[in-house]
mmCIF file of N, CA and C in Angstrom:
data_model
loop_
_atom_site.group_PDB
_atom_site.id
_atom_site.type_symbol
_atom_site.label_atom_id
_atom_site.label_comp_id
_atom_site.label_asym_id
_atom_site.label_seq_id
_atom_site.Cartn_x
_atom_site.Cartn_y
_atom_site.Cartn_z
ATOM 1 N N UNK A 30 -9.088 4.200 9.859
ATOM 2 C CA UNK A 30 -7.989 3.585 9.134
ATOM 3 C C UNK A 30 -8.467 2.347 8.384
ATOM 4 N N UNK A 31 -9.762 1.906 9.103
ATOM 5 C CA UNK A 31 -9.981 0.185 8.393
ATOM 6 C C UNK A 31 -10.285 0.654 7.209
ATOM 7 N N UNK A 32 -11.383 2.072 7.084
ATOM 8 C CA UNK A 32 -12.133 2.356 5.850
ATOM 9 C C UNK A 32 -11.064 2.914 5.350
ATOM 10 N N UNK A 33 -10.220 3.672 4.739
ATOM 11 C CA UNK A 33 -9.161 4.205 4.307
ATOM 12 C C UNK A 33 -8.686 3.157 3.631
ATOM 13 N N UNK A 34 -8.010 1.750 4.146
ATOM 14 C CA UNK A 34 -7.318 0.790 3.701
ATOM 15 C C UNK A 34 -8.435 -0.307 3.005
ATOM 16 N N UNK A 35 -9.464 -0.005 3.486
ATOM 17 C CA UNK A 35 -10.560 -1.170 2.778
ATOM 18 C C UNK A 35 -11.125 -0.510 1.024
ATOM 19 N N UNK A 36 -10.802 1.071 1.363
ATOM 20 C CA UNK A 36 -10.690 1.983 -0.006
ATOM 21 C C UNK A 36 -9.533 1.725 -1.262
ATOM 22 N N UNK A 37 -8.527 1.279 -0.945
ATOM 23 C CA UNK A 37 -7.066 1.195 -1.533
ATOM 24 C C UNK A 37 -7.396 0.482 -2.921
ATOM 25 N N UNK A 38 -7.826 -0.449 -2.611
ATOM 26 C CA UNK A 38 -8.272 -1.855 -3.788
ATOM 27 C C UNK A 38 -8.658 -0.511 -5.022
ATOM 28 N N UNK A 39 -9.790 -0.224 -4.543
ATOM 29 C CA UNK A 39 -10.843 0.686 -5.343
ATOM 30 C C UNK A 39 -10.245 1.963 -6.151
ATOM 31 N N UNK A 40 -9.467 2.428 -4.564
ATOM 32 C CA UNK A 40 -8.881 3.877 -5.097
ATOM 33 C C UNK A 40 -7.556 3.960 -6.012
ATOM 34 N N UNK A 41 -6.873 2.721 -5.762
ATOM 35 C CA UNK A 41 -5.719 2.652 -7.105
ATOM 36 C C UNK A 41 -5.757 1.883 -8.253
ATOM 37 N N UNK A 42 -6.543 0.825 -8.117
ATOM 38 C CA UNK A 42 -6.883 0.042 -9.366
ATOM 39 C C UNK A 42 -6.069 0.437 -9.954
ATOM 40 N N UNK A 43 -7.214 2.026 -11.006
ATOM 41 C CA UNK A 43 -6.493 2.509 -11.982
ATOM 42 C C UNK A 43 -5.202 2.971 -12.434
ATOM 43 N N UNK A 44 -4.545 2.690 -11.689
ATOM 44 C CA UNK A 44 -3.110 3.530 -11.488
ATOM 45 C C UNK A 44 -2.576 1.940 -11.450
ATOM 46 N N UNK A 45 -2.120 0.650 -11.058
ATOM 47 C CA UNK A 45 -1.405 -0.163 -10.956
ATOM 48 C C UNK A 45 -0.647 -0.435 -12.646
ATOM 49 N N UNK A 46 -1.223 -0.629 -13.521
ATOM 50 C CA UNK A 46 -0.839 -0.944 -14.636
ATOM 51 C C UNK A 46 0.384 0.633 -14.749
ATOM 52 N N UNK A 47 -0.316 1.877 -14.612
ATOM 53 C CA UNK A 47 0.532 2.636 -14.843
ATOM 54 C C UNK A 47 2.179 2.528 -14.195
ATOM 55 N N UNK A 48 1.723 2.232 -12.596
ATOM 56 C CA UNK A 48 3.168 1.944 -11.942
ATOM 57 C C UNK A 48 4.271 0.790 -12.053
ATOM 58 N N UNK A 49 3.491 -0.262 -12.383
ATOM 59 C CA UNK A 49 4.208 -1.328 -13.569
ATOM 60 C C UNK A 49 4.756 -1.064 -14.496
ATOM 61 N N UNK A 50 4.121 -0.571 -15.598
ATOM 62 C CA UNK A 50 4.919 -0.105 -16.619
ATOM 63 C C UNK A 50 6.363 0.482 -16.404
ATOM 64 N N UNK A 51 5.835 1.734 -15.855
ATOM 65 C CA UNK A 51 7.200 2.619 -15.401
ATOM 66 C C UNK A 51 8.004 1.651 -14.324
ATOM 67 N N UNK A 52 7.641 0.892 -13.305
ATOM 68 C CA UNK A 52 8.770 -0.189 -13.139
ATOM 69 C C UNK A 52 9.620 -0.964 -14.046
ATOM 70 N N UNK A 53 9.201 -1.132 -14.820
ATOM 71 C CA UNK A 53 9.426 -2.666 -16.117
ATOM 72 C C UNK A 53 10.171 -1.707 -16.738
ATOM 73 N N UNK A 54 9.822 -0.527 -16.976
ATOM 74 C CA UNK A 54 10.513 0.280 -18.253
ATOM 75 C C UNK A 54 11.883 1.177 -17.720
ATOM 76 N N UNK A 55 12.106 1.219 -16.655
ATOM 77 C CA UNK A 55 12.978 2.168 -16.080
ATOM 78 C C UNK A 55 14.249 0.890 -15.530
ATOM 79 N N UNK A 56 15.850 1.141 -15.704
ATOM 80 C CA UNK A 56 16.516 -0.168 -14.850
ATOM 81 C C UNK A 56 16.694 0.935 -13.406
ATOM 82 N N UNK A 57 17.286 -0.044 -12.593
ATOM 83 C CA UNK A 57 17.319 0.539 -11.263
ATOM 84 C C UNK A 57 16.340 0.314 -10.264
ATOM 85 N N UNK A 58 16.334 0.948 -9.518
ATOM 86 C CA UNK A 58 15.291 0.730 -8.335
ATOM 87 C C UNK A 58 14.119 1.242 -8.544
ATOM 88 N N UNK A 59 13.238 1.320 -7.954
ATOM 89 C CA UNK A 59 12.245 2.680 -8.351
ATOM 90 C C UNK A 59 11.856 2.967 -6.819
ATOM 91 N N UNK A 60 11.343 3.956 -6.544
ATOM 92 C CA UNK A 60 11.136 4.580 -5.071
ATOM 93 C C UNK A 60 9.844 4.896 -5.413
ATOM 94 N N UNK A 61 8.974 4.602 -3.983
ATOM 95 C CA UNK A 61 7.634 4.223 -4.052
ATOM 96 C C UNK A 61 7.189 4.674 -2.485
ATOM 97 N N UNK A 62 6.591 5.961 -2.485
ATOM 98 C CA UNK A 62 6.448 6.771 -0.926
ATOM 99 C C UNK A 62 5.384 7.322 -0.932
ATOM 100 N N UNK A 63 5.199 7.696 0.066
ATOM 101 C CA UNK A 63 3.882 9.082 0.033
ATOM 102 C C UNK A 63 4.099 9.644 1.447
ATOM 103 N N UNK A 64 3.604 9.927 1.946
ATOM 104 C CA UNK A 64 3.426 11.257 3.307
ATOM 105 C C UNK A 64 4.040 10.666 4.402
ATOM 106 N N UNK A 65 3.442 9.481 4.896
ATOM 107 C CA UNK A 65 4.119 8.668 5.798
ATOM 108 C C UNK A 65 5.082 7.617 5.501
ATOM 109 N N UNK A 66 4.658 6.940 4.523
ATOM 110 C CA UNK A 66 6.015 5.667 3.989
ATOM 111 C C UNK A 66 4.801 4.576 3.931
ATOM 112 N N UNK A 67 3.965 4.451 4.811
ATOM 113 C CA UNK A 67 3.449 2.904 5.509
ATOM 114 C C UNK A 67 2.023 2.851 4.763
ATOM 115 N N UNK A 68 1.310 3.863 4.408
ATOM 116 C CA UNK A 68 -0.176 3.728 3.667
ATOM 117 C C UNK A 68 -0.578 3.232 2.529
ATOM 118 N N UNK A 69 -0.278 3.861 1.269
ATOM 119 C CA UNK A 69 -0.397 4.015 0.050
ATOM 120 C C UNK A 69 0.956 3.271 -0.058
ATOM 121 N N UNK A 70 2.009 3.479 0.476
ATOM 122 C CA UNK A 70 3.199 2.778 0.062
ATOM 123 C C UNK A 70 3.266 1.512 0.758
ATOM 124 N N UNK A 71 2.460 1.475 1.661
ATOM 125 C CA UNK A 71 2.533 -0.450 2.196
ATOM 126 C C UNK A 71 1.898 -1.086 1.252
ATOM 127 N N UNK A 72 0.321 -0.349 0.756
ATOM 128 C CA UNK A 72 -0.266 -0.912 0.625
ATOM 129 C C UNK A 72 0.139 -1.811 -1.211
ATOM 130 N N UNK A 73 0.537 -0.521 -1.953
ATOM 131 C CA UNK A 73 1.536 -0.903 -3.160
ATOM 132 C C UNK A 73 2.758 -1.982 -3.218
ATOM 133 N N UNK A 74 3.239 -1.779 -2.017
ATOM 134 C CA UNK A 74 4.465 -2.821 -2.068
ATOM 135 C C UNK A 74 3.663 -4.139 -1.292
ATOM 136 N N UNK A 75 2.874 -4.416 -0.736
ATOM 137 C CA UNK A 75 2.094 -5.639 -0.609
ATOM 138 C C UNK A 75 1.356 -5.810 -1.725
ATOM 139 N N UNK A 76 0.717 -5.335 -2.879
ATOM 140 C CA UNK A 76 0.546 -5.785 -4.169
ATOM 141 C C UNK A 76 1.672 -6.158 -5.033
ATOM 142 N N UNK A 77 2.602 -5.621 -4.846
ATOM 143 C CA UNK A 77 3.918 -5.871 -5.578
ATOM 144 C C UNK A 77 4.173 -7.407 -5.475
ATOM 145 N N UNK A 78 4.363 -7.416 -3.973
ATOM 146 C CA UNK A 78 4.749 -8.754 -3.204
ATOM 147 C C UNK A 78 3.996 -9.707 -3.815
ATOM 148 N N UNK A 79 2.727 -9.176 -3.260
ATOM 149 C CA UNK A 79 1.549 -10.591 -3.623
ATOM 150 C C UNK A 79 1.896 -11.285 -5.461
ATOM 151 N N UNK A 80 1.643 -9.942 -5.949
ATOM 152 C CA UNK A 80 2.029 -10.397 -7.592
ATOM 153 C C UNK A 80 3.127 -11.489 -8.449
ATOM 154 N N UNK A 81 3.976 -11.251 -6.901
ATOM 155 C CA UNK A 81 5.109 -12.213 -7.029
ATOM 156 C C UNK A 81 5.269 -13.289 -6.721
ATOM 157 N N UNK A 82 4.251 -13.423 -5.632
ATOM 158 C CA UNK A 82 3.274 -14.971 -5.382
ATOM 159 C C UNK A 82 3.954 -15.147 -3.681
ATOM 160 N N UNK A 83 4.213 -14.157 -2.875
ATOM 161 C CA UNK A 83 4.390 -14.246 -1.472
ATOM 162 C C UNK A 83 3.224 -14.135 -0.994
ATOM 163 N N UNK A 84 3.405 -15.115 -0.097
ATOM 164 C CA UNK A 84 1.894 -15.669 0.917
ATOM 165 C C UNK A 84 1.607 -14.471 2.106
ATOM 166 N N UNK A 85 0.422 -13.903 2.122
ATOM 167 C CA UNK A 85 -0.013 -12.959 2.725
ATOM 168 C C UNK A 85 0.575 -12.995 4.444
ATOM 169 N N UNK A 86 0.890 -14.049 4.819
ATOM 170 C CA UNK A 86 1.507 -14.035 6.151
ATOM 171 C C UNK A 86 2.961 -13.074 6.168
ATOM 172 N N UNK A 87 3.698 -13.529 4.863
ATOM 173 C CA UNK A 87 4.984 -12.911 4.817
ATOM 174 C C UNK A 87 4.696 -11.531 3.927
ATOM 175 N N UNK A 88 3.799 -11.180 3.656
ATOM 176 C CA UNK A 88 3.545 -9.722 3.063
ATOM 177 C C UNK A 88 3.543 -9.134 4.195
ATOM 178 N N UNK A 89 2.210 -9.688 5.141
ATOM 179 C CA UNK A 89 1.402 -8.967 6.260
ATOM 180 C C UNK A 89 3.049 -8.677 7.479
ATOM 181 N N UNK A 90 3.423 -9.238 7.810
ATOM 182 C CA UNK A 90 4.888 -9.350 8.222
ATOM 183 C C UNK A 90 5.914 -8.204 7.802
ATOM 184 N N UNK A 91 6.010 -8.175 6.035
ATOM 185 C CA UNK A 91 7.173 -6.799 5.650
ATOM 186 C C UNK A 91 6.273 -5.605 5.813
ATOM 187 N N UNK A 92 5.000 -5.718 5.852
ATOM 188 C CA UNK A 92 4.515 -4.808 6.085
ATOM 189 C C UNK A 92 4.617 -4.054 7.708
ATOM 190 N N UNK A 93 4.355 -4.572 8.756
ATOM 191 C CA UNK A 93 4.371 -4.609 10.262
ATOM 192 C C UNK A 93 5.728 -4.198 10.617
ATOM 193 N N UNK A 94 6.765 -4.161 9.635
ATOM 194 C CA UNK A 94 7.842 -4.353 9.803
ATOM 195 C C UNK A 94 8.169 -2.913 10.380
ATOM 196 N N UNK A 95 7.000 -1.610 9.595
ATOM 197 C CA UNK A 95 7.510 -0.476 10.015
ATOM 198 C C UNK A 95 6.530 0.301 11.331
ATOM 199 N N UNK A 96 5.836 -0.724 12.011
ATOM 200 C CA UNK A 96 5.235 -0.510 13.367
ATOM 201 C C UNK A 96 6.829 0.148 14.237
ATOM 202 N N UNK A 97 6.297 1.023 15.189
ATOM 203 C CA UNK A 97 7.221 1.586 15.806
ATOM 204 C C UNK A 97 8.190 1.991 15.347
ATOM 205 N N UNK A 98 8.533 2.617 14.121
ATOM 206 C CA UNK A 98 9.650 3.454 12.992
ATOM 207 C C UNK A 98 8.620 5.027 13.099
ATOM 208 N N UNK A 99 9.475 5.593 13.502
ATOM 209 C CA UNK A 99 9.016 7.193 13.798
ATOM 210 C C UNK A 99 9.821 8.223 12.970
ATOM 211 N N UNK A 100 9.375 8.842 12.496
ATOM 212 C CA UNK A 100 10.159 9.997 11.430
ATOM 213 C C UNK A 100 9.466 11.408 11.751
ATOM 214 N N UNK A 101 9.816 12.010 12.483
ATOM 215 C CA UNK A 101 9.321 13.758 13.323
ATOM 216 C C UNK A 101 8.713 14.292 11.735
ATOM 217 N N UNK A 102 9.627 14.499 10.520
ATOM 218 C CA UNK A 102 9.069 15.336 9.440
ATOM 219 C C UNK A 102 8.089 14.343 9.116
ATOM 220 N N UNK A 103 7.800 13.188 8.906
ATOM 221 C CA UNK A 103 6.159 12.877 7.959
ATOM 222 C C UNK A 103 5.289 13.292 9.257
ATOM 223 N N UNK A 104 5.749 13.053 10.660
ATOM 224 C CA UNK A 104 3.847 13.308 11.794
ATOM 225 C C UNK A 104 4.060 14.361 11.413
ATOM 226 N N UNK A 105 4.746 15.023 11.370
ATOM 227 C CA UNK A 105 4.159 16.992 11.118
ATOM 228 C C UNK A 105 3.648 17.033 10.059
ATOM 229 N N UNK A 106 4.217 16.276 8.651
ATOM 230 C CA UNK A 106 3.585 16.617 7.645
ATOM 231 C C UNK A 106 1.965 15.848 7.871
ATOM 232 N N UNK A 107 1.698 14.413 8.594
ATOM 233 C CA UNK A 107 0.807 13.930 8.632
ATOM 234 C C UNK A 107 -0.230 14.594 9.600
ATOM 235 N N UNK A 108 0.170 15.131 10.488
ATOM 236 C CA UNK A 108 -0.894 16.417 11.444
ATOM 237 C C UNK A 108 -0.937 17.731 10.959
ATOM 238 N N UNK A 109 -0.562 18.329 9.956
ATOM 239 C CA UNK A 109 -1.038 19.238 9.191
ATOM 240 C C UNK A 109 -1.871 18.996 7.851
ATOM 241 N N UNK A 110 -1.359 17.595 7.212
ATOM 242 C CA UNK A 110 -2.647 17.377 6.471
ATOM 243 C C UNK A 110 -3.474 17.076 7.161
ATOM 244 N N UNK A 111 -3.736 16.355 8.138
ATOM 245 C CA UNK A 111 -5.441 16.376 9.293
ATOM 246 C C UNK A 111 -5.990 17.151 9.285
ATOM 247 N N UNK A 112 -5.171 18.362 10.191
ATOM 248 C CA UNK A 112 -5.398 19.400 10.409
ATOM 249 C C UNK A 112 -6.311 20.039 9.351
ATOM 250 N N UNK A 113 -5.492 20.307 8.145
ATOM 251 C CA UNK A 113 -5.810 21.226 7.546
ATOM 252 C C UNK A 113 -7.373 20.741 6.393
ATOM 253 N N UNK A 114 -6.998 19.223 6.610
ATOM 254 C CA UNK A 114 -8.375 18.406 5.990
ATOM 255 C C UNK A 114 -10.021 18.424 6.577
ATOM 256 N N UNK A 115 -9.526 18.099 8.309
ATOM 257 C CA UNK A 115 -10.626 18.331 9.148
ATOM 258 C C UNK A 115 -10.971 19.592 9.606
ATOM 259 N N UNK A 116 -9.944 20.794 9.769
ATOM 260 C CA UNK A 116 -10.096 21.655 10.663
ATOM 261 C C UNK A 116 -10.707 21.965 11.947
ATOM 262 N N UNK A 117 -9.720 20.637 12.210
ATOM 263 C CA UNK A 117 -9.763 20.729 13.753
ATOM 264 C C UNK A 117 -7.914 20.079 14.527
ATOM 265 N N UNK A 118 -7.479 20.757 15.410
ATOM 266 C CA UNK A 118 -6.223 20.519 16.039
ATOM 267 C C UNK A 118 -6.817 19.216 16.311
ATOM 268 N N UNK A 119 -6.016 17.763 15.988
ATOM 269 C CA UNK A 119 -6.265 16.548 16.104
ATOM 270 C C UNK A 119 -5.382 16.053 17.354
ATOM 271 N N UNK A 120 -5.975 15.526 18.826
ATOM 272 C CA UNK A 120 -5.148 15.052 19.593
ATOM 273 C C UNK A 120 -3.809 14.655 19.380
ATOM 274 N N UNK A 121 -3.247 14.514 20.010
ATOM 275 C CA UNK A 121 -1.654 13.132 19.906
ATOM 276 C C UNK A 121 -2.158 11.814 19.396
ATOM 277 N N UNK A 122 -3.011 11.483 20.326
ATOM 278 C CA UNK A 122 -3.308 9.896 20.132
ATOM 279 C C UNK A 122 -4.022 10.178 18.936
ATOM 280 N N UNK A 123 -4.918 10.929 18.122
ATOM 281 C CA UNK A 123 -5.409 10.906 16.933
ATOM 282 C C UNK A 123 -3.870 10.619 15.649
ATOM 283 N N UNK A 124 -3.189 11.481 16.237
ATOM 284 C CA UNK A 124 -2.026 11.298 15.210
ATOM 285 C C UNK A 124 -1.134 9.902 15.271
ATOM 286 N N UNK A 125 -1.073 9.709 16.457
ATOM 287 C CA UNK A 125 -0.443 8.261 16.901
ATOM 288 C C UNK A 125 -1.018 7.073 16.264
ATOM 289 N N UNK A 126 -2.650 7.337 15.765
ATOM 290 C CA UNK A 126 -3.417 6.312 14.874
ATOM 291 C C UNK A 126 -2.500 6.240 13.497
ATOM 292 N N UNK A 127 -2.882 7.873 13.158
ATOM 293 C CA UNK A 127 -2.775 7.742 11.817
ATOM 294 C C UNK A 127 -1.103 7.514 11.692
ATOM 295 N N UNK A 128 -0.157 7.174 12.381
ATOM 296 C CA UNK A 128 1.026 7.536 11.836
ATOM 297 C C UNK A 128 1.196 5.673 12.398
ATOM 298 N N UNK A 129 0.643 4.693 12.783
ATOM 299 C CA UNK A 129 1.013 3.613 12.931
ATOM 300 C C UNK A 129 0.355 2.427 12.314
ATOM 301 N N UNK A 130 0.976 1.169 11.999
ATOM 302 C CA UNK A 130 0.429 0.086 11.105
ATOM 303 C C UNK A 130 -0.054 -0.455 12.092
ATOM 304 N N UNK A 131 -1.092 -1.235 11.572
ATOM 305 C CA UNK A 131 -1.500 -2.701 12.235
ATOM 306 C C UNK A 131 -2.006 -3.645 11.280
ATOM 307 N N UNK A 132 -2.186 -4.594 11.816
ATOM 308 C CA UNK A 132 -2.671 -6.017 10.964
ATOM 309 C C UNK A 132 -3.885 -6.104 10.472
ATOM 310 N N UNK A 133 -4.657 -5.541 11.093
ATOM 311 C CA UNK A 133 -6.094 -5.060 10.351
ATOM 312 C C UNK A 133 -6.269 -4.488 9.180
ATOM 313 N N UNK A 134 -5.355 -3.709 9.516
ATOM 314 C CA UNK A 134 -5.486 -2.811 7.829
ATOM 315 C C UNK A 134 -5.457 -3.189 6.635
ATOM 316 N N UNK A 135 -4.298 -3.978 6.741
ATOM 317 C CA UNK A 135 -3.933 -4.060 5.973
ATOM 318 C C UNK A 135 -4.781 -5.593 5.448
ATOM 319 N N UNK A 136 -5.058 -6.338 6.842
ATOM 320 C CA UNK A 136 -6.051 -6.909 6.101
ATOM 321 C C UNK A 136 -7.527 -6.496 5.268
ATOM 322 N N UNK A 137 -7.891 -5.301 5.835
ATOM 323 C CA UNK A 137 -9.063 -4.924 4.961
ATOM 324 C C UNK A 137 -8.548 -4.644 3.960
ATOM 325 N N UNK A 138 -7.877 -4.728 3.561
ATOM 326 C CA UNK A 138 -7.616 -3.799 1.918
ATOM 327 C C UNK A 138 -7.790 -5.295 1.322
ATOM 328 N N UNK A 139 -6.754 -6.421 1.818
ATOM 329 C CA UNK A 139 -6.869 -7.979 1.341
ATOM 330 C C UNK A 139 -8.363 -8.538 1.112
ATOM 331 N N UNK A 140 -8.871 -7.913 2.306
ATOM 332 C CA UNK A 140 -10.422 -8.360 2.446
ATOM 333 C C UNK A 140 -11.477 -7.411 1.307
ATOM 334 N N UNK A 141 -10.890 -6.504 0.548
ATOM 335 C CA UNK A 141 -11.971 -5.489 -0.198
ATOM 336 C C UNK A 141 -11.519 -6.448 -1.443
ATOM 337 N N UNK A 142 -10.261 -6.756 -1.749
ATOM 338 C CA UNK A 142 -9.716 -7.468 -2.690
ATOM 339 C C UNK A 142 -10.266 -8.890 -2.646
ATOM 340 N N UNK A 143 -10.637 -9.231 -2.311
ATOM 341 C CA UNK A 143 -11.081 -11.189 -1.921
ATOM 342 C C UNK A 143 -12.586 -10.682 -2.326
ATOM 343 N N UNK A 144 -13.288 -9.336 -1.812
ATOM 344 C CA UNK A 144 -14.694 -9.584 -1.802
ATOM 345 C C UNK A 144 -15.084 -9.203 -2.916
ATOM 346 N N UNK A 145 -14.124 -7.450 -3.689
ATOM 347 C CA UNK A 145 -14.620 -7.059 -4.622
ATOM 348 C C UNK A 145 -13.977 -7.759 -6.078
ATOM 349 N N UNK A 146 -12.840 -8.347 -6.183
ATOM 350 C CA UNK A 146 -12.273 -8.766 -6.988
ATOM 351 C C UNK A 146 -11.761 -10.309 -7.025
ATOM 352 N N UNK A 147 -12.566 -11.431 -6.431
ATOM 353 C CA UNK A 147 -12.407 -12.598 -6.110
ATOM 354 C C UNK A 147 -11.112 -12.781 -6.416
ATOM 355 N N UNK A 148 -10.050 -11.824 -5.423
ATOM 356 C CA UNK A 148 -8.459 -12.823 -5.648
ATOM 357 C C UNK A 148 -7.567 -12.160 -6.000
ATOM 358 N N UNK A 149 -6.173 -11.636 -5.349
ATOM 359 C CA UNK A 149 -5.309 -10.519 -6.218
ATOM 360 C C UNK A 149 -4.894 -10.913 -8.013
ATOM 361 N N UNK A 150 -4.974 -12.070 -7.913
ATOM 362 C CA UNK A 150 -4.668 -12.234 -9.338
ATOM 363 C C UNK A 150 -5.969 -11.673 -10.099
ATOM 364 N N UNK A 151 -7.242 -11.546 -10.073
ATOM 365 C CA UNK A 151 -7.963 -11.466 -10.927
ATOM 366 C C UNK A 151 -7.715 -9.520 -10.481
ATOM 367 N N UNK A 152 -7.469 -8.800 -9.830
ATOM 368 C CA UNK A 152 -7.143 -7.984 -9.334
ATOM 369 C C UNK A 152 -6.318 -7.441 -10.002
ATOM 370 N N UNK A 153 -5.300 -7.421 -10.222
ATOM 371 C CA UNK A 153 -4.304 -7.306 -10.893
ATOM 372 C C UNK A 153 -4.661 -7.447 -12.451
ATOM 373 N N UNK A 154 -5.056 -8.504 -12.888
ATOM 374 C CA UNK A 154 -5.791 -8.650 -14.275
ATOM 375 C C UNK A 154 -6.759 -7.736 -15.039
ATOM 376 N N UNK A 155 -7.757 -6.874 -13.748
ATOM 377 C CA UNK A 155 -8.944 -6.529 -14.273
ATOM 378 C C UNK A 155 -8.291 -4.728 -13.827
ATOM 379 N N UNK A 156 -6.492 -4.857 -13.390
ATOM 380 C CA UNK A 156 -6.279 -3.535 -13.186
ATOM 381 C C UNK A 156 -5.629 -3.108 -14.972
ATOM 382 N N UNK A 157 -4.838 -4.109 -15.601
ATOM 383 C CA UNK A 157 -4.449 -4.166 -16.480
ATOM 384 C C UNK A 157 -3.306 -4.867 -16.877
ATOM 385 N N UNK A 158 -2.878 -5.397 -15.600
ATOM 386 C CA UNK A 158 -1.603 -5.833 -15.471
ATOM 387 C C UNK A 158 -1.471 -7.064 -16.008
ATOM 388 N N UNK A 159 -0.866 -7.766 -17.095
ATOM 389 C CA UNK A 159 -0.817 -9.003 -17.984
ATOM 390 C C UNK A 159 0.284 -9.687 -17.120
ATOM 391 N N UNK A 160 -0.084 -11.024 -17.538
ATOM 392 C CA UNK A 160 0.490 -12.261 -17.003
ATOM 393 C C UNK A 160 1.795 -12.269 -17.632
ATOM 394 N N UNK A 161 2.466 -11.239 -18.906
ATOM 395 C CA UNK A 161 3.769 -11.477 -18.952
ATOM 396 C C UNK A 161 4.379 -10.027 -18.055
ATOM 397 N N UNK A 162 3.098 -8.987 -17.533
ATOM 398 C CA UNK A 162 3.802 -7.978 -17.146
ATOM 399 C C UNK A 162 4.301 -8.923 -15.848
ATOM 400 N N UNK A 163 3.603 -9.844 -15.063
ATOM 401 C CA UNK A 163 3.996 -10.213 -13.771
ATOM 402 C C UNK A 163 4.956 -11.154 -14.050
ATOM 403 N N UNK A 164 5.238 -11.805 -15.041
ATOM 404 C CA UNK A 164 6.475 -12.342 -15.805
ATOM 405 C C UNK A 164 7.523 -11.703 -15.592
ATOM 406 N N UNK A 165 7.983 -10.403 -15.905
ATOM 407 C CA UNK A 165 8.872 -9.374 -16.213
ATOM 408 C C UNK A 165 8.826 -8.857 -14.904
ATOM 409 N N UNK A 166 7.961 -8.673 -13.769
ATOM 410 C CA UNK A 166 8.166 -7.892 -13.096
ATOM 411 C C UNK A 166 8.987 -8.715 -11.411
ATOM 412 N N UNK A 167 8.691 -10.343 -12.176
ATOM 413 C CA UNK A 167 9.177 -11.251 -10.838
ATOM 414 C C UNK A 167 10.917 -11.544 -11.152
ATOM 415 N N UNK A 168 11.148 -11.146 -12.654
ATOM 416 C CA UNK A 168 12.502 -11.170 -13.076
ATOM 417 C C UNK A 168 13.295 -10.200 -13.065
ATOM 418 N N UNK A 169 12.455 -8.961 -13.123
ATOM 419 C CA UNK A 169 13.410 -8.075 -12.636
ATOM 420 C C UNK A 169 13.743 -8.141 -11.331
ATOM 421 N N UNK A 170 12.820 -8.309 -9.987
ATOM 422 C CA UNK A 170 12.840 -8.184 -8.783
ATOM 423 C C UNK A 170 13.981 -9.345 -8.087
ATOM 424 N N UNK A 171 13.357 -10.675 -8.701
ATOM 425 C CA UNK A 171 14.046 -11.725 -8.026
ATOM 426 C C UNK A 171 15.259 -12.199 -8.960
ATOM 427 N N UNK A 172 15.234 -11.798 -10.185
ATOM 428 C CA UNK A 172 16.654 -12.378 -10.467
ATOM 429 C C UNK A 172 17.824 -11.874 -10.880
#
């Protein structure tokens, strides 16, 4: 899970400017998920956050928030993608990993970001995301 989340920085870069846009450009909410809720979608809505200038204690926090939140359809969907990735029947406790947050994680992803991109702001910058997109995107959210 550390390597998975220490991947995130790297593996969406390219895609942040895209999901901005379509935030900024759409009114309403926008819904932001994947298999479990807590991975790819923590890890997005703690860039969101950060962009907005919340201090990693209170990111790391909304994030943790969904420790012990259990949903029967994503572990099935999340032990059949294992499954069907590793091909091998993956214990309980293997699934019990993958289906729960912790504070680590989510700090490595912070920590791939600090090492590979000195700083979410330059992060955000070198994804494509302009200083009036984070303009627009703290006014839609917060006001």
């Amino acid at each position: 899970m550390l390597a998975l989340y220490s991947g995130f920085p790297a593996a969406l870069h390219g895609q942040l400017a895209m999901i901005m846009q379509r935030m900024l450009a759409r009114p309403g909410a926008t819904l932001i998920h994947c298999t479990a809720g807590k991975d790819r979608t923590g890890f997005l809505v703690a860039i969101l956050l950060s962009a907005l200038g919340t201090n990693r204690d209170d990111v790391l926090g909304n994030y943790l928030q969904s420790r012990g939140r259990t949903n029967p359809a994503a572990r099935a969907a999340t032990e059949h993608l294992a499954c069907a990735r590793t091909g091998l029947a993956l214990p309980d406790a293997a699934i019990d990993r993958l289906m729960s947050v912790d504070e680590a994680y989510l700090a490595a992803s912070f920590a791939a970001i600090d090492r590979e991109f000195a700083g979410i702001e330059r992060y955000l910058l070198s994804a494509g995301i302009t200083v009036a997109d984070l303009g627009a995107l703290a006014a839609r959210l917060t006001g």
